[in-house]
CSV table of C-alpha atoms and ligand atoms in Angstrom, one decimal:
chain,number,residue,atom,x,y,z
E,24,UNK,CA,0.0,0.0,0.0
E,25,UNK,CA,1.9,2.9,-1.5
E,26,UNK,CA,2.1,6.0,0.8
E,27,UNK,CA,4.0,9.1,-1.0
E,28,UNK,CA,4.0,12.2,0.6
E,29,UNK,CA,5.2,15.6,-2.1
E,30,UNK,CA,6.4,18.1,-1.0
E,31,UNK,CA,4.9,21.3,-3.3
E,32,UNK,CA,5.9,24.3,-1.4
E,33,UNK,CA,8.6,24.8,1.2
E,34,UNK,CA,9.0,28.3,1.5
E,35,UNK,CA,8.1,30.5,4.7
E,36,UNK,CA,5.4,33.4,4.8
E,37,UNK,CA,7.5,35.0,1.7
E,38,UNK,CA,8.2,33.1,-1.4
E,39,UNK,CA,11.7,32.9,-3.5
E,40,UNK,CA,12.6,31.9,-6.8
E,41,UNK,CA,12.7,28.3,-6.0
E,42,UNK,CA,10.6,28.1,-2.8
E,43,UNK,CA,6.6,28.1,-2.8
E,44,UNK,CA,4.7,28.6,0.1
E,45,UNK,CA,3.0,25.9,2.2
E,46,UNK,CA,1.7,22.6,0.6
E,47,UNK,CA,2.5,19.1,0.9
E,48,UNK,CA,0.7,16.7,-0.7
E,49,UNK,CA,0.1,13.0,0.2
E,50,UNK,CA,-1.1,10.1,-1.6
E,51,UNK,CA,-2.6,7.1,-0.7
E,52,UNK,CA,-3.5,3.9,-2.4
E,53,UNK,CA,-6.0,6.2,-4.4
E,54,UNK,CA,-6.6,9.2,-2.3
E,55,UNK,CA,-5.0,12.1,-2.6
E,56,UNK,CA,-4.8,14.6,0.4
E,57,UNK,CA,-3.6,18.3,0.9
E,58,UNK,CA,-2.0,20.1,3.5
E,59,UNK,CA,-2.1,23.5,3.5
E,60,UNK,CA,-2.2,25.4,-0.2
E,61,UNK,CA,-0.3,28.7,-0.1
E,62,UNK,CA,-0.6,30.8,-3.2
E,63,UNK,CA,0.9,29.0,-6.6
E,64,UNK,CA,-0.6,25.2,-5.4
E,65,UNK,CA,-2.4,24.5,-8.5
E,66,UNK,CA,0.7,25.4,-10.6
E,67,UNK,CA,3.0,23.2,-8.1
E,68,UNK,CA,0.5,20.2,-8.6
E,69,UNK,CA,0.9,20.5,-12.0
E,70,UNK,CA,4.8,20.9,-12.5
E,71,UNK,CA,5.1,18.0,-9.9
E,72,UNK,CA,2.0,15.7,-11.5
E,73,UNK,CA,-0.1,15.1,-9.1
E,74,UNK,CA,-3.4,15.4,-10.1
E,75,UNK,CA,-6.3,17.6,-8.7
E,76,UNK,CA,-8.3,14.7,-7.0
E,77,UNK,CA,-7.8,16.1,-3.8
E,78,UNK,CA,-10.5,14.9,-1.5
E,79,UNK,CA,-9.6,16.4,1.9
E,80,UNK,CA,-7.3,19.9,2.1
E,81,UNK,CA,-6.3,20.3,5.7
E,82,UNK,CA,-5.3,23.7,6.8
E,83,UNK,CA,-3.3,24.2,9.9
E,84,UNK,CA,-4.1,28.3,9.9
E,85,UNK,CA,-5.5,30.8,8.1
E,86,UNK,CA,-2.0,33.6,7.6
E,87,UNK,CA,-1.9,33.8,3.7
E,88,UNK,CA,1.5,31.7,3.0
E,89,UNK,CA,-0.9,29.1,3.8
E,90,UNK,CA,-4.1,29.6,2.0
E,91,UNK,CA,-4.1,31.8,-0.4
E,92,UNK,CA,-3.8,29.0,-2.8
E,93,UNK,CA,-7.4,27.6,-2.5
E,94,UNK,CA,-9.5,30.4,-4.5
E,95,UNK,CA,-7.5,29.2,-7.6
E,96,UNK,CA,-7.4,26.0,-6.8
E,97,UNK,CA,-10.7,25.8,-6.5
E,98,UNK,CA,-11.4,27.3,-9.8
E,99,UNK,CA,-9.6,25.4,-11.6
E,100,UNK,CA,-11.6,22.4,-10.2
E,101,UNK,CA,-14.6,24.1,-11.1
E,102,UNK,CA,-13.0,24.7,-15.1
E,103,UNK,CA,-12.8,21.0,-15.1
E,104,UNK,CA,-16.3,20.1,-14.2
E,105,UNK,CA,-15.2,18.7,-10.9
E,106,UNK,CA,-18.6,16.8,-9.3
E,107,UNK,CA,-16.7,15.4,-6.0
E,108,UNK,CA,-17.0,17.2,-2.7
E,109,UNK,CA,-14.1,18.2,-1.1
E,110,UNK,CA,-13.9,18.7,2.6
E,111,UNK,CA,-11.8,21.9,3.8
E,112,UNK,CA,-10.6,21.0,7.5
E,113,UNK,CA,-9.6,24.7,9.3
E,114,UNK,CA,-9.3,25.3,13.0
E,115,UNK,CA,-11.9,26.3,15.1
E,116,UNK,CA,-13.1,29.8,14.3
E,117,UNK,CA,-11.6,29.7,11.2
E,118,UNK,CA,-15.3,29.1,9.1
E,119,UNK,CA,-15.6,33.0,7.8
E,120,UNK,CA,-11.9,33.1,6.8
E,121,UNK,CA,-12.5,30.3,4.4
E,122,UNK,CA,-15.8,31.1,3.2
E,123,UNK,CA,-14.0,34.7,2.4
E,124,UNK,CA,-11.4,32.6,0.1
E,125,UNK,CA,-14.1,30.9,-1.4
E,126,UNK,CA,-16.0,33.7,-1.9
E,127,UNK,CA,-13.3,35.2,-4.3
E,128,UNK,CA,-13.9,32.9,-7.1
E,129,UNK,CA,-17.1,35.1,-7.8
E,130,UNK,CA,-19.2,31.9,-9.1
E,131,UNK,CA,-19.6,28.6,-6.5
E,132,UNK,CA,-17.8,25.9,-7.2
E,133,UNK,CA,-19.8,23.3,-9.4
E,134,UNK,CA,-19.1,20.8,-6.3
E,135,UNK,CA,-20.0,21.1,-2.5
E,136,UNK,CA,-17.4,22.2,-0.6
E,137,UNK,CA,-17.6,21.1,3.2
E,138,UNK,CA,-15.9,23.4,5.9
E,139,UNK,CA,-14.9,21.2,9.3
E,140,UNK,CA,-13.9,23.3,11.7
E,141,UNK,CA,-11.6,21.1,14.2
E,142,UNK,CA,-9.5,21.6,17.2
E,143,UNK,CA,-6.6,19.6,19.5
E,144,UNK,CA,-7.6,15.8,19.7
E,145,UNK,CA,-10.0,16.1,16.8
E,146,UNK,CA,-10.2,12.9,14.2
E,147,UNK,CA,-10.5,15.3,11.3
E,148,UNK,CA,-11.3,13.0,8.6
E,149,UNK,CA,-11.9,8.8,9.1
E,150,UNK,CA,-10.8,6.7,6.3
E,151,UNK,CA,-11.0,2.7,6.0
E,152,UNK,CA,-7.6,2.2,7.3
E,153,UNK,CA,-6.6,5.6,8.6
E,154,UNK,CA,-7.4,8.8,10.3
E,155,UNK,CA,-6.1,12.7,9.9
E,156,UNK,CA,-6.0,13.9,13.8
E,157,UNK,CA,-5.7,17.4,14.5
E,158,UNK,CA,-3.5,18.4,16.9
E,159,UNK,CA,-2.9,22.1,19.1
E,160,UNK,CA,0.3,24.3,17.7
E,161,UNK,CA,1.9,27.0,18.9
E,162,UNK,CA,1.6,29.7,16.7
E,163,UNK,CA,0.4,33.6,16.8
E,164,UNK,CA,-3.4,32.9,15.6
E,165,UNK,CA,-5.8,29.3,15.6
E,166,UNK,CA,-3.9,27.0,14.7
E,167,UNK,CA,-3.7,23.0,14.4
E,168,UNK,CA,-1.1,20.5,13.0
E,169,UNK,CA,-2.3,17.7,11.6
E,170,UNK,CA,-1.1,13.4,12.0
E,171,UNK,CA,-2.1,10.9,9.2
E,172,UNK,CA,-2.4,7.4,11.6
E,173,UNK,CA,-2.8,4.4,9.8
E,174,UNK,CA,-4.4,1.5,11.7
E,175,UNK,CA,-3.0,-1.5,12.7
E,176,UNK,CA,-2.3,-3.8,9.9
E,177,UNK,CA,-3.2,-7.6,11.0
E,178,UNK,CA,-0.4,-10.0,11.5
E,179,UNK,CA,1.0,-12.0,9.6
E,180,UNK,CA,-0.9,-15.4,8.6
E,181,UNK,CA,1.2,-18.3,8.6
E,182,UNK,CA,0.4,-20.8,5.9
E,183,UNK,CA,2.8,-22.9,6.6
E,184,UNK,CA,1.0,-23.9,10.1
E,185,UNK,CA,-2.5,-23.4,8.5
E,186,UNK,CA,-1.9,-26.4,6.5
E,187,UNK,CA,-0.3,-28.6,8.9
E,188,UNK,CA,-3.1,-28.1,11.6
E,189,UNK,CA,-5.4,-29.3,8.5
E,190,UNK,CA,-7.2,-26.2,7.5
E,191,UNK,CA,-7.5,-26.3,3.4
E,192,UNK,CA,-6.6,-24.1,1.5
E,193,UNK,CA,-9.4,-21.6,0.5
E,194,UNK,CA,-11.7,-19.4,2.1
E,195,UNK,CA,-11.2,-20.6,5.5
E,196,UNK,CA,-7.6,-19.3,5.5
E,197,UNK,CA,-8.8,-15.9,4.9
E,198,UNK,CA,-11.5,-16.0,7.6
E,199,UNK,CA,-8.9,-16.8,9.6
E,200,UNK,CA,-6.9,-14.1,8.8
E,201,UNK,CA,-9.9,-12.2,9.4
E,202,UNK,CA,-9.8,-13.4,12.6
E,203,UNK,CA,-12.7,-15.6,12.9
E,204,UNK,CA,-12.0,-18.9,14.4
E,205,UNK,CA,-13.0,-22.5,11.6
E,206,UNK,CA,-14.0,-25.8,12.1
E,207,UNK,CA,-12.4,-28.6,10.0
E,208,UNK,CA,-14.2,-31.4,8.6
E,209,UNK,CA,-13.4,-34.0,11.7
E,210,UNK,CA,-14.5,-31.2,14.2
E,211,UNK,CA,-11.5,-29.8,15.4
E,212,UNK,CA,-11.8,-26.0,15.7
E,213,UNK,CA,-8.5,-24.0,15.0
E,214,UNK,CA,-8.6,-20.4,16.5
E,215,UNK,CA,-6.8,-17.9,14.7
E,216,UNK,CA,-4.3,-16.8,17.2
E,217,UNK,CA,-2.4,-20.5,16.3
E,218,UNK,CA,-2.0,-19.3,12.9
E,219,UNK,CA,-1.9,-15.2,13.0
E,220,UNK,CA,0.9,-13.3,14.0
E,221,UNK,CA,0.4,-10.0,16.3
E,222,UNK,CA,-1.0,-7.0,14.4
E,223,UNK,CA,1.5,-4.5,12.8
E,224,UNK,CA,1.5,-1.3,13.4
E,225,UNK,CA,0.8,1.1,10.4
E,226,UNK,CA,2.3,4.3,9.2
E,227,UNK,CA,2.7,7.9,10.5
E,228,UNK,CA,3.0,11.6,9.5
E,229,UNK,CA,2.9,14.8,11.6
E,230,UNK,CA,2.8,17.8,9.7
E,231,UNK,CA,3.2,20.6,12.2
E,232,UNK,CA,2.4,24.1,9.5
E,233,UNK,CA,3.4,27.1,12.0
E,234,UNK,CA,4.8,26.3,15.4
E,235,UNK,CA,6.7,27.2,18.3
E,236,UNK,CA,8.6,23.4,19.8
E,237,UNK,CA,5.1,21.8,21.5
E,238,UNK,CA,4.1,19.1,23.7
E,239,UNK,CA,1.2,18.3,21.2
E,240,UNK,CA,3.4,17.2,18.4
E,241,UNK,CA,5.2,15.0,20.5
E,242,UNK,CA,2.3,13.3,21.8
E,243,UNK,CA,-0.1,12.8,18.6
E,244,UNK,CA,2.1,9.9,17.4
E,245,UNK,CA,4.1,7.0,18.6
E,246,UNK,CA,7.1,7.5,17.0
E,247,UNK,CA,6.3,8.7,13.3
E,248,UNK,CA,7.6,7.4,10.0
E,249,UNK,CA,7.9,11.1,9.2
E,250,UNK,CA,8.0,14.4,11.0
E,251,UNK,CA,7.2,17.2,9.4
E,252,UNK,CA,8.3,20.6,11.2
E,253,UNK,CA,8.3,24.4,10.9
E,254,UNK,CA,12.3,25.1,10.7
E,255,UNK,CA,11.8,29.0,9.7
E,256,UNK,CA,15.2,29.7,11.5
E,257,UNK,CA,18.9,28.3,11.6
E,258,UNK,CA,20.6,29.4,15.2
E,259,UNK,CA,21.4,33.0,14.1
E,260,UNK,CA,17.8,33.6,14.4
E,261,UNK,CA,16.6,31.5,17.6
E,262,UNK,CA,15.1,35.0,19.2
E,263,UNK,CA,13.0,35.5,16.3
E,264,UNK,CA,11.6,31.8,16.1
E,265,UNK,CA,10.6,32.9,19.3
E,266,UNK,CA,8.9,36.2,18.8
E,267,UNK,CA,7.3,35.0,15.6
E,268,UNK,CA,6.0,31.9,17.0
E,269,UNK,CA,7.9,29.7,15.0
E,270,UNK,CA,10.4,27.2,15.2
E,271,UNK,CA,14.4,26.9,14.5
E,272,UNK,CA,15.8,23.6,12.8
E,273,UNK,CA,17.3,22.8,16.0
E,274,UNK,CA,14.5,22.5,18.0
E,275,UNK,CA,12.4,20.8,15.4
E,276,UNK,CA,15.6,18.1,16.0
E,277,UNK,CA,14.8,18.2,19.6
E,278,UNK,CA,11.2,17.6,18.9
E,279,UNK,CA,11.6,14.5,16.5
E,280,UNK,CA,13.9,13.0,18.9
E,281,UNK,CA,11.5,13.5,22.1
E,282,UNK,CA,8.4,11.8,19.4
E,283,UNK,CA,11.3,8.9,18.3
E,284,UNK,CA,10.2,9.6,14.3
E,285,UNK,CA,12.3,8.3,11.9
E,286,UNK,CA,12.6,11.0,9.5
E,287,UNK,CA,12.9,14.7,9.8
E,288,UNK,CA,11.9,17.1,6.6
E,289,UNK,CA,12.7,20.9,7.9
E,290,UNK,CA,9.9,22.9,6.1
E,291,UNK,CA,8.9,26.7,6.1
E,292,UNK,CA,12.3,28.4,5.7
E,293,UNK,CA,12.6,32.0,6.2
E,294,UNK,CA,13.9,33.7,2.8
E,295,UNK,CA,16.7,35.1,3.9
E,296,UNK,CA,17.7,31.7,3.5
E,297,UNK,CA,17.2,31.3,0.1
E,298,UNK,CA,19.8,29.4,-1.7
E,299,UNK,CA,21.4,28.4,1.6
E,300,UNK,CA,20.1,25.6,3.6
E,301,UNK,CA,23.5,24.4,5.3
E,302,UNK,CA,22.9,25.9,8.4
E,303,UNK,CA,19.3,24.0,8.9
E,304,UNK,CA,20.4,20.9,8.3
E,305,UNK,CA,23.8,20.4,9.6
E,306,UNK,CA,22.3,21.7,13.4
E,307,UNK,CA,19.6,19.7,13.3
E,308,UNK,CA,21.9,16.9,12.5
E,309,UNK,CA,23.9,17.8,15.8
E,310,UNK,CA,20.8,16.8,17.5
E,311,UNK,CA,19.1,14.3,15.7
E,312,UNK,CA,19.5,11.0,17.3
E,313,UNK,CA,18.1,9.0,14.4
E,314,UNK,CA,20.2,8.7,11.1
E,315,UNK,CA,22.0,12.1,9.8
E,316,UNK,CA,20.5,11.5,6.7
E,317,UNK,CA,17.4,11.0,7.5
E,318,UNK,CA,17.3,14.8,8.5
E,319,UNK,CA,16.5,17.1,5.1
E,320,UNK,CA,15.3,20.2,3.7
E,321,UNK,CA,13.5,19.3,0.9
E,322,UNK,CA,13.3,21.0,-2.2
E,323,UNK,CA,10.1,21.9,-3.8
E,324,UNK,CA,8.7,19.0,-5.8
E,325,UNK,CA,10.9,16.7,-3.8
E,326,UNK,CA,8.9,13.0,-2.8
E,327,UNK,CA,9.0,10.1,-0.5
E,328,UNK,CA,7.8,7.1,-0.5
E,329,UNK,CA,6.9,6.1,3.1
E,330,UNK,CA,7.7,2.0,3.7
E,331,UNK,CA,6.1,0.2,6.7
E,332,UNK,CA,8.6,0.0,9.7
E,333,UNK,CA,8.7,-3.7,9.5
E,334,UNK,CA,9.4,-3.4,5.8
E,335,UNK,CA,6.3,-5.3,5.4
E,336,UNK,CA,5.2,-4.8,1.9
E,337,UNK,CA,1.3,-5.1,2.6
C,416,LIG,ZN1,3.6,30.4,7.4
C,417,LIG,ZN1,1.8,31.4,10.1
């Protein structure tokens, strides 16, 4: 089950050459989810192929490097005779702010378009095999990071075993699997925990958007696959992550460390960084306690393909 998260726009609240603002993109076996779209998405989505079948856009708050995207988005949806809903996910109090954006197009959009307001500990959006949790920031208006949770996968089924307790080979191996317990032909019953493994556990993302360091992102996820975290500042400019409500690549190290993720993409930075990202990555590195180079800055239209953590295909 392919999980691929893009990264469209990595820029802070101002934009450079290279950099867009806020948007990261993430698909999944079929669905295709948004988080955050600061202005130029829609033209990022296209250089980078992704597709417009965005169901869910998740917005972690409402300053403009963040969602000034979604009027033309939108209307290009509407150009292309889009039917689907889409869902718009917004902290609480948020509503007006994105009905304003919407408003802009001048026409509604040929679909519905849901607004879901949703604050800390909120399942944003339920899937079959995953849910988008909001989560409370730490930033200088509403705001909310979000955490893609996959379930538990079920263990592994051991076919080997299957067959010598006597179960044939059909359906009853996949109710098993299911987790029912079967009864063989001379009676015997065979339960499934003699031939399932435990459950595995599923994939993570935590996508922070704006943030001072917080307890919140720590806690939303055992240990996620990836960690995705404002990193507006290197060390020169620790006293203005502070003031601004944002974060320096340093402490988003501390913070992926404290939640044991895996990876560590440093997102948001400030342009007076622009063609220089040295700085971010080699002091987050100091801190990092996972793999060096499993700290990065990504570059817009960079993508990664998420593997289970027990390397589990399925
Ligand atoms: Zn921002
Ligand atoms: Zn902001």
């Amino acid at each position: 089950m392919p999980l691929r998260v893009t990264f469209l726009g990595t820029a802070g609240a101002i934009p450079t050459t290279d950099r867009n603002p806020s948007s990261v993109f993430v698909a999944r076996e079929g669905e295709e989810l948004l988080f955050d779209a600061g202005e130029g998405t829609q033209r990022q989505m296209m250089r980078f192929g992704t597709g417009f079948s965005v169901s869910q856009l998740f917005v972690t708050h409402c300053h403009g490097d963040h969602v000034l995207g979604i009027p033309g988005l939108l209307q290009t949806m509407a150009f292309n005779d889009r039917e689907e809903p889409l869902a718009i996910h917004t902290p609480h109090g948020t509503r007006g702010q994105i009905k304003g954006l919407i408003n802009a197009l001048g026409n509604r959009p040929s679909f519905p378009v849901r607004i879901n307001e949703v604050g800390d500990g909120d399942v944003a959006y339920r899937a079959d095999e995953y849910e988008v949790r909001a989560f409370g920031t730490d930033h200088d208006t509403r705001s909310v990071g979000y955490a893609l949770l996959e379930d538990d996968r079920k263990g592994r089924f051991d076919r080997e075993r299957a067959e010598e307790l006597g179960v044939p080979v059909g359906p009853k191996f996949s109710r098993l699997h299911e987790g029912e317990s079967v009864e063989l032909e001379d009676g015997t019953v065979v339960d499934p925990e003699q031939v399932v493994g435990d459950s595995r556990p599923g994939r993570s993302i935590v996508y922070t958007g704006d943030t001072r360091p917080t307890e919140a992102t720590i806690e939303v996820a055992d240990d996620p696959d990836l960690l995705i975290h404002d990193a507006t500042f290197a060390d020169d400019r620790a006293d203005r992550a502070a003031e601004t409500a944002h974060a320096t690549a340093r402490q988003a190290a501390e913070i992926a460390n404290r939640a044991g993720a895996d990876r560590l993409a440093l997102l948001h930075l400030s342009s007076r960084y622009a063609g220089y990202t040295a700085d971010h990555e080699e002091q987050a590195r100091e801190v990092f306690a996972g793999d060096p180079d499993a700290v990065f800055v990504p570059d817009d239209g960079d993508a990664l393909e998420i593997p289970y953590p027990d390397g589990d295909e399925t």
